[in-house]
Amino acid sequence: NQSVSGKLIRNHPPAVSCYPGPLENAQQCVYVNTHWSDSLFRSSQPVGYVYPTDLTCPPMEPSGNNSGSCILGPAPVYTINATEPEELAAGIAFAKKNNVRLVIRNTGHDMLGK
């Protein structure tokens, strides 16, 4: 995290706030439900993918009676919000040194959710 200027993000599904657990938050869940169909909201999330990769944690009403599970699915566990070339290089070097699968996300399209 230090080598990428503190920009390492532990990913959670955007709708995790709607599910029972430590990240449950009714106000945030209402916000997620309100903005779920907004592509700008979804694309601004580190793992804000669209169909079919969003099926692992769909939004639910913040009723307190939600069942089911909310998992990260095929999305990366960590994201680096790299805005400088040095941060990108540090992330690539870390992945190479530690044999970690690397996913580079930009504004392109990949229906496999990579």
Tab-separated table of N, CA and C in Angstrom:
chain	number	residue	atom	x	y	z
A	1	ASN	N	0.829	-1.192	0.000
A	1	ASN	CA	0.000	0.000	0.000
A	1	ASN	C	0.871	1.253	0.000
A	2	GLN	N	1.972	1.212	0.727
A	2	GLN	CA	2.858	2.369	0.774
A	2	GLN	C	3.487	2.646	-0.595
A	3	SER	N	3.828	1.593	-1.334
A	3	SER	CA	4.483	1.783	-2.634
A	3	SER	C	3.536	2.312	-3.704
A	4	VAL	N	2.237	2.304	-3.417
A	4	VAL	CA	1.254	2.855	-4.360
A	4	VAL	C	0.540	4.068	-3.754
A	5	SER	N	1.247	4.786	-2.919
A	5	SER	CA	0.759	6.052	-2.332
A	5	SER	C	-0.535	5.884	-1.535
A	6	GLY	N	-0.709	4.717	-0.892
A	6	GLY	CA	-1.902	4.490	-0.080
A	6	GLY	C	-3.169	4.247	-0.885
A	7	LYS	N	-3.029	3.862	-2.146
A	7	LYS	CA	-4.191	3.710	-3.028
A	7	LYS	C	-4.667	2.265	-3.192
A	8	LEU	N	-4.253	1.400	-2.290
A	8	LEU	CA	-4.711	0.017	-2.323
A	8	LEU	C	-6.101	-0.052	-1.702
A	9	ILE	N	-7.028	-0.696	-2.402
A	9	ILE	CA	-8.428	-0.785	-1.961
A	9	ILE	C	-8.791	-2.243	-1.769
A	10	ARG	N	-9.332	-2.586	-0.608
A	10	ARG	CA	-9.885	-3.933	-0.368
A	10	ARG	C	-11.290	-3.909	-0.940
A	11	ASN	N	-11.537	-4.708	-1.960
A	11	ASN	CA	-12.808	-4.659	-2.680
A	11	ASN	C	-13.946	-5.337	-1.934
A	12	HIS	N	-15.108	-4.750	-2.076
A	12	HIS	CA	-16.368	-5.307	-1.603
A	12	HIS	C	-17.397	-5.076	-2.699
A	13	PRO	N	-18.356	-5.978	-2.863
A	13	PRO	CA	-19.397	-5.745	-3.849
A	13	PRO	C	-20.149	-4.447	-3.529
A	14	PRO	N	-20.560	-3.688	-4.541
A	14	PRO	CA	-21.265	-2.422	-4.286
A	14	PRO	C	-22.509	-2.579	-3.412
A	15	ALA	N	-23.198	-3.705	-3.495
A	15	ALA	CA	-24.444	-3.895	-2.742
A	15	ALA	C	-24.254	-4.594	-1.404
A	16	VAL	N	-23.019	-4.738	-0.929
A	16	VAL	CA	-22.770	-5.441	0.333
A	16	VAL	C	-23.486	-4.767	1.503
A	17	SER	N	-23.743	-3.485	1.408
A	17	SER	CA	-24.419	-2.769	2.496
A	17	SER	C	-25.857	-3.227	2.705
A	18	CYS	N	-26.419	-3.962	1.764
A	18	CYS	CA	-27.798	-4.443	1.866
A	18	CYS	C	-27.911	-5.793	2.567
A	19	TYR	N	-26.798	-6.402	2.900
A	19	TYR	CA	-26.792	-7.746	3.463
A	19	TYR	C	-26.387	-7.729	4.937
A	20	PRO	N	-26.930	-8.654	5.726
A	20	PRO	CA	-26.536	-8.742	7.135
A	20	PRO	C	-25.032	-8.972	7.262
A	21	GLY	N	-24.420	-8.298	8.194
A	21	GLY	CA	-22.994	-8.460	8.426
A	21	GLY	C	-22.368	-7.151	8.837
A	22	PRO	N	-21.063	-7.150	8.984
A	22	PRO	CA	-20.379	-5.957	9.499
A	22	PRO	C	-20.455	-4.740	8.571
A	23	LEU	N	-20.722	-4.940	7.279
A	23	LEU	CA	-20.795	-3.820	6.341
A	23	LEU	C	-22.239	-3.402	6.028
A	24	GLU	N	-23.197	-3.995	6.741
A	24	GLU	CA	-24.602	-3.649	6.530
A	24	GLU	C	-24.834	-2.189	6.921
A	25	ASN	N	-25.534	-1.458	6.037
A	25	ASN	CA	-25.796	-0.050	6.270
A	25	ASN	C	-27.053	0.315	5.492
A	26	ALA	N	-28.172	0.516	6.178
A	26	ALA	CA	-29.456	0.748	5.520
A	26	ALA	C	-29.431	1.989	4.635
A	27	GLN	N	-28.811	3.057	5.105
A	27	GLN	CA	-28.769	4.295	4.316
A	27	GLN	C	-27.964	4.081	3.026
A	28	GLN	N	-26.822	3.416	3.134
A	28	GLN	CA	-26.012	3.131	1.950
A	28	GLN	C	-26.747	2.182	1.019
A	29	CYS	N	-27.494	1.228	1.575
A	29	CYS	CA	-28.262	0.285	0.766
A	29	CYS	C	-29.323	1.015	-0.063
A	30	VAL	N	-29.992	1.979	0.533
A	30	VAL	CA	-30.981	2.784	-0.206
A	30	VAL	C	-30.284	3.499	-1.361
A	31	TYR	N	-29.113	4.065	-1.085
A	31	TYR	CA	-28.351	4.757	-2.129
A	31	TYR	C	-27.988	3.799	-3.267
A	32	VAL	N	-27.498	2.610	-2.920
A	32	VAL	CA	-27.125	1.617	-3.930
A	32	VAL	C	-28.343	1.220	-4.753
A	33	ASN	N	-29.464	0.951	-4.105
A	33	ASN	CA	-30.676	0.581	-4.830
A	33	ASN	C	-31.136	1.685	-5.763
A	34	THR	N	-31.037	2.922	-5.312
A	34	THR	CA	-31.462	4.065	-6.120
A	34	THR	C	-30.580	4.234	-7.356
A	35	HIS	N	-29.290	3.940	-7.220
A	35	HIS	CA	-28.349	4.188	-8.303
A	35	HIS	C	-27.909	2.936	-9.061
A	36	TRP	N	-28.457	1.781	-8.727
A	36	TRP	CA	-27.978	0.524	-9.294
A	36	TRP	C	-28.019	0.508	-10.824
A	37	SER	N	-29.024	1.090	-11.424
A	37	SER	CA	-29.139	1.050	-12.892
A	37	SER	C	-28.370	2.184	-13.569
A	38	ASP	N	-27.709	3.027	-12.804
A	38	ASP	CA	-26.926	4.129	-13.338
A	38	ASP	C	-25.527	3.621	-13.688
A	39	SER	N	-25.198	3.625	-14.959
A	39	SER	CA	-23.905	3.083	-15.393
A	39	SER	C	-22.726	3.883	-14.838
A	40	LEU	N	-22.894	5.163	-14.598
A	40	LEU	CA	-21.806	5.959	-14.020
A	40	LEU	C	-21.536	5.537	-12.576
A	41	PHE	N	-22.603	5.261	-11.821
A	41	PHE	CA	-22.425	4.762	-10.451
A	41	PHE	C	-21.692	3.436	-10.470
A	42	ARG	N	-22.144	2.526	-11.309
A	42	ARG	CA	-21.553	1.184	-11.356
A	42	ARG	C	-20.101	1.238	-11.785
A	43	SER	N	-19.797	2.034	-12.796
A	43	SER	CA	-18.424	2.079	-13.298
A	43	SER	C	-17.477	2.794	-12.343
A	44	SER	N	-18.015	3.589	-11.420
A	44	SER	CA	-17.151	4.283	-10.466
A	44	SER	C	-16.732	3.390	-9.297
A	45	GLN	N	-17.336	2.228	-9.163
A	45	GLN	CA	-16.997	1.288	-8.099
A	45	GLN	C	-15.792	0.447	-8.528
A	46	PRO	N	-14.852	0.143	-7.619
A	46	PRO	CA	-13.693	-0.678	-8.011
A	46	PRO	C	-14.091	-2.016	-8.627
A	47	VAL	N	-15.194	-2.583	-8.194
A	47	VAL	CA	-15.691	-3.833	-8.780
A	47	VAL	C	-17.129	-3.637	-9.251
A	48	GLY	N	-17.404	-2.486	-9.804
A	48	GLY	CA	-18.760	-2.161	-10.264
A	48	GLY	C	-19.045	-2.665	-11.656
A	49	TYR	N	-18.936	-3.965	-11.831
A	49	TYR	CA	-19.203	-4.557	-13.132
A	49	TYR	C	-20.702	-4.636	-13.378
A	50	VAL	N	-21.051	-4.891	-14.621
A	50	VAL	CA	-22.451	-5.085	-14.982
A	50	VAL	C	-22.659	-6.544	-15.354
A	51	TYR	N	-23.894	-6.894	-15.667
A	51	TYR	CA	-24.260	-8.261	-16.017
A	51	TYR	C	-23.195	-8.876	-16.909
A	52	PRO	N	-22.807	-10.110	-16.741
A	52	PRO	CA	-23.326	-11.095	-15.806
A	52	PRO	C	-22.548	-11.183	-14.488
A	53	THR	N	-21.529	-10.367	-14.300
A	53	THR	CA	-20.687	-10.527	-13.122
A	53	THR	C	-21.263	-9.897	-11.867
A	54	ASP	N	-22.415	-9.229	-11.951
A	54	ASP	CA	-23.014	-8.615	-10.762
A	54	ASP	C	-23.970	-9.556	-10.041
A	55	LEU	N	-24.114	-10.775	-10.507
A	55	LEU	CA	-25.093	-11.701	-9.938
A	55	LEU	C	-24.655	-12.306	-8.612
A	56	THR	N	-23.425	-12.085	-8.196
A	56	THR	CA	-22.941	-12.662	-6.945
A	56	THR	C	-23.373	-11.844	-5.730
A	57	CYS	N	-23.868	-10.627	-5.966
A	57	CYS	CA	-24.306	-9.771	-4.868
A	57	CYS	C	-25.262	-8.703	-5.399
A	58	PRO	N	-26.481	-9.111	-5.757
A	58	PRO	CA	-27.434	-8.124	-6.269
A	58	PRO	C	-27.973	-7.242	-5.142
A	59	PRO	N	-28.411	-6.039	-5.454
A	59	PRO	CA	-28.960	-5.183	-4.405
A	59	PRO	C	-30.276	-5.757	-3.889
A	60	MET	N	-30.557	-5.490	-2.627
A	60	MET	CA	-31.795	-5.931	-2.001
A	60	MET	C	-32.376	-4.757	-1.234
A	61	GLU	N	-33.646	-4.811	-0.972
A	61	GLU	CA	-34.271	-3.754	-0.193
A	61	GLU	C	-33.731	-3.779	1.235
A	62	PRO	N	-33.510	-2.606	1.827
A	62	PRO	CA	-32.977	-2.554	3.204
A	62	PRO	C	-34.057	-2.823	4.240
A	63	SER	N	-34.670	-3.986	4.144
A	63	SER	CA	-35.786	-4.316	5.037
A	63	SER	C	-35.343	-4.987	6.325
A	64	GLY	N	-34.115	-5.463	6.355
A	64	GLY	CA	-33.639	-6.184	7.523
A	64	GLY	C	-33.987	-7.657	7.479
A	65	ASN	N	-34.736	-8.099	6.459
A	65	ASN	CA	-35.126	-9.503	6.331
A	65	ASN	C	-34.457	-10.166	5.135
A	66	ASN	N	-33.337	-9.654	4.733
A	66	ASN	CA	-32.664	-10.188	3.558
A	66	ASN	C	-31.991	-11.516	3.874
A	67	SER	N	-32.139	-12.432	2.953
A	67	SER	CA	-31.433	-13.697	3.064
A	67	SER	C	-30.594	-13.844	1.808
A	68	GLY	N	-29.835	-14.870	1.750
A	68	GLY	CA	-28.963	-15.049	0.609
A	68	GLY	C	-27.552	-14.620	0.957
A	69	SER	N	-26.714	-14.665	-0.042
A	69	SER	CA	-25.330	-14.332	0.216
A	69	SER	C	-24.866	-13.213	-0.700
A	70	CYS	N	-23.834	-12.568	-0.273
A	70	CYS	CA	-23.206	-11.503	-1.041
A	70	CYS	C	-21.722	-11.802	-1.063
A	71	ILE	N	-21.227	-12.247	-2.211
A	71	ILE	CA	-19.815	-12.578	-2.325
A	71	ILE	C	-19.186	-11.757	-3.445
A	72	LEU	N	-17.883	-11.679	-3.431
A	72	LEU	CA	-17.147	-10.917	-4.426
A	72	LEU	C	-17.168	-11.601	-5.790
A	73	GLY	N	-17.318	-12.916	-5.791
A	73	GLY	CA	-17.362	-13.648	-7.060
A	73	GLY	C	-16.036	-13.586	-7.795
A	74	PRO	N	-16.068	-13.399	-9.120
A	74	PRO	CA	-14.828	-13.418	-9.899
A	74	PRO	C	-14.042	-12.104	-9.868
A	75	ALA	N	-14.539	-11.123	-9.156
A	75	ALA	CA	-13.867	-9.820	-9.116
A	75	ALA	C	-12.582	-9.894	-8.306
A	76	PRO	N	-11.626	-9.024	-8.590
A	76	PRO	CA	-10.371	-9.009	-7.828
A	76	PRO	C	-10.596	-8.658	-6.359
A	77	VAL	N	-9.789	-9.221	-5.489
A	77	VAL	CA	-9.896	-8.968	-4.055
A	77	VAL	C	-9.366	-7.568	-3.713
A	78	TYR	N	-8.338	-7.134	-4.420
A	78	TYR	CA	-7.758	-5.810	-4.189
A	78	TYR	C	-7.677	-5.034	-5.496
A	79	THR	N	-7.752	-3.731	-5.365
A	79	THR	CA	-7.603	-2.822	-6.493
A	79	THR	C	-6.601	-1.747	-6.097
A	80	ILE	N	-5.808	-1.330	-7.051
A	80	ILE	CA	-4.957	-0.155	-6.857
A	80	ILE	C	-5.569	0.955	-7.712
A	81	ASN	N	-5.951	2.029	-7.095
A	81	ASN	CA	-6.479	3.169	-7.839
A	81	ASN	C	-5.293	3.986	-8.356
A	82	ALA	N	-4.556	3.380	-9.276
A	82	ALA	CA	-3.321	3.980	-9.789
A	82	ALA	C	-3.637	5.159	-10.691
A	83	THR	N	-3.067	6.292	-10.357
A	83	THR	CA	-3.240	7.488	-11.180
A	83	THR	C	-1.894	8.003	-11.696
A	84	GLU	N	-0.818	7.403	-11.242
A	84	GLU	CA	0.522	7.793	-11.672
A	84	GLU	C	1.236	6.572	-12.245
A	85	PRO	N	2.081	6.772	-13.242
A	85	PRO	CA	2.801	5.629	-13.843
A	85	PRO	C	3.591	4.818	-12.815
A	86	GLU	N	4.165	5.475	-11.819
A	86	GLU	CA	4.953	4.780	-10.804
A	86	GLU	C	4.079	3.825	-9.979
A	87	GLU	N	2.839	4.203	-9.737
A	87	GLU	CA	1.920	3.346	-8.976
A	87	GLU	C	1.555	2.114	-9.788
A	88	LEU	N	1.323	2.303	-11.066
A	88	LEU	CA	1.023	1.175	-11.945
A	88	LEU	C	2.221	0.236	-12.012
A	89	ALA	N	3.407	0.799	-12.164
A	89	ALA	CA	4.619	-0.021	-12.229
A	89	ALA	C	4.828	-0.792	-10.931
A	90	ALA	N	4.573	-0.154	-9.790
A	90	ALA	CA	4.731	-0.831	-8.498
A	90	ALA	C	3.741	-1.988	-8.367
A	91	GLY	N	2.517	-1.795	-8.824
A	91	GLY	CA	1.517	-2.866	-8.784
A	91	GLY	C	1.897	-4.038	-9.663
A	92	ILE	N	2.382	-3.753	-10.846
A	92	ILE	CA	2.811	-4.814	-11.764
A	92	ILE	C	4.006	-5.563	-11.186
A	93	ALA	N	4.957	-4.833	-10.635
A	93	ALA	CA	6.139	-5.475	-10.034
A	93	ALA	C	5.742	-6.368	-8.866
A	94	PHE	N	4.811	-5.901	-8.020
A	94	PHE	CA	4.353	-6.707	-6.887
A	94	PHE	C	3.690	-7.990	-7.378
A	95	ALA	N	2.808	-7.864	-8.372
A	95	ALA	CA	2.110	-9.042	-8.894
A	95	ALA	C	3.104	-10.047	-9.480
A	96	LYS	N	4.087	-9.544	-10.199
A	96	LYS	CA	5.087	-10.435	-10.797
A	96	LYS	C	5.922	-11.129	-9.718
A	97	LYS	N	6.395	-10.365	-8.756
A	97	LYS	CA	7.255	-10.911	-7.699
A	97	LYS	C	6.524	-11.953	-6.850
A	98	ASN	N	5.234	-11.730	-6.598
A	98	ASN	CA	4.459	-12.599	-5.705
A	98	ASN	C	3.542	-13.566	-6.436
A	99	ASN	N	3.695	-13.650	-7.759
A	99	ASN	CA	2.891	-14.557	-8.579
A	99	ASN	C	1.393	-14.366	-8.329
A	100	VAL	N	0.963	-13.105	-8.366
A	100	VAL	CA	-0.436	-12.750	-8.150
A	100	VAL	C	-1.081	-12.455	-9.503
A	101	ARG	N	-2.278	-12.986	-9.708
A	101	ARG	CA	-3.006	-12.706	-10.950
A	101	ARG	C	-3.263	-11.210	-11.034
A	102	LEU	N	-2.981	-10.637	-12.167
A	102	LEU	CA	-3.115	-9.197	-12.365
A	102	LEU	C	-4.236	-8.910	-13.347
A	103	VAL	N	-5.110	-8.003	-12.995
A	103	VAL	CA	-6.198	-7.555	-13.860
A	103	VAL	C	-6.047	-6.058	-14.015
A	104	ILE	N	-5.950	-5.594	-15.243
A	104	ILE	CA	-5.869	-4.155	-15.485
A	104	ILE	C	-7.210	-3.712	-16.044
A	105	ARG	N	-7.825	-2.784	-15.350
A	105	ARG	CA	-9.149	-2.304	-15.738
A	105	ARG	C	-9.003	-0.888	-16.258
A	106	ASN	N	-9.611	-0.657	-17.392
A	106	ASN	CA	-9.659	0.690	-17.931
A	106	ASN	C	-11.070	0.947	-18.425
A	107	THR	N	-11.228	1.784	-19.382
A	107	THR	CA	-12.582	2.099	-19.859
A	107	THR	C	-13.013	1.199	-20.991
A	108	GLY	N	-12.272	0.135	-21.243
A	108	GLY	CA	-12.636	-0.797	-22.297
A	108	GLY	C	-13.705	-1.769	-21.858
A	109	HIS	N	-13.996	-2.751	-22.708
A	109	HIS	CA	-15.053	-3.719	-22.440
A	109	HIS	C	-14.472	-5.129	-22.361
A	110	ASP	N	-14.979	-5.916	-21.433
A	110	ASP	CA	-14.607	-7.318	-21.304
A	110	ASP	C	-15.781	-8.042	-20.667
A	111	MET	N	-16.513	-8.796	-21.430
A	111	MET	CA	-17.708	-9.474	-20.910
A	111	MET	C	-17.375	-10.574	-19.927
A	112	LEU	N	-16.094	-10.929	-19.779
A	112	LEU	CA	-15.718	-11.934	-18.804
A	112	LEU	C	-15.451	-11.315	-17.429
A	113	GLY	N	-15.577	-9.992	-17.334
A	113	GLY	CA	-15.415	-9.332	-16.039
A	113	GLY	C	-13.986	-9.169	-15.604
A	114	LYS	N	-13.039	-9.187	-16.533
A	114	LYS	CA	-11.627	-9.039	-16.157
A	114	LYS	C	-11.224	-7.584	-16.249
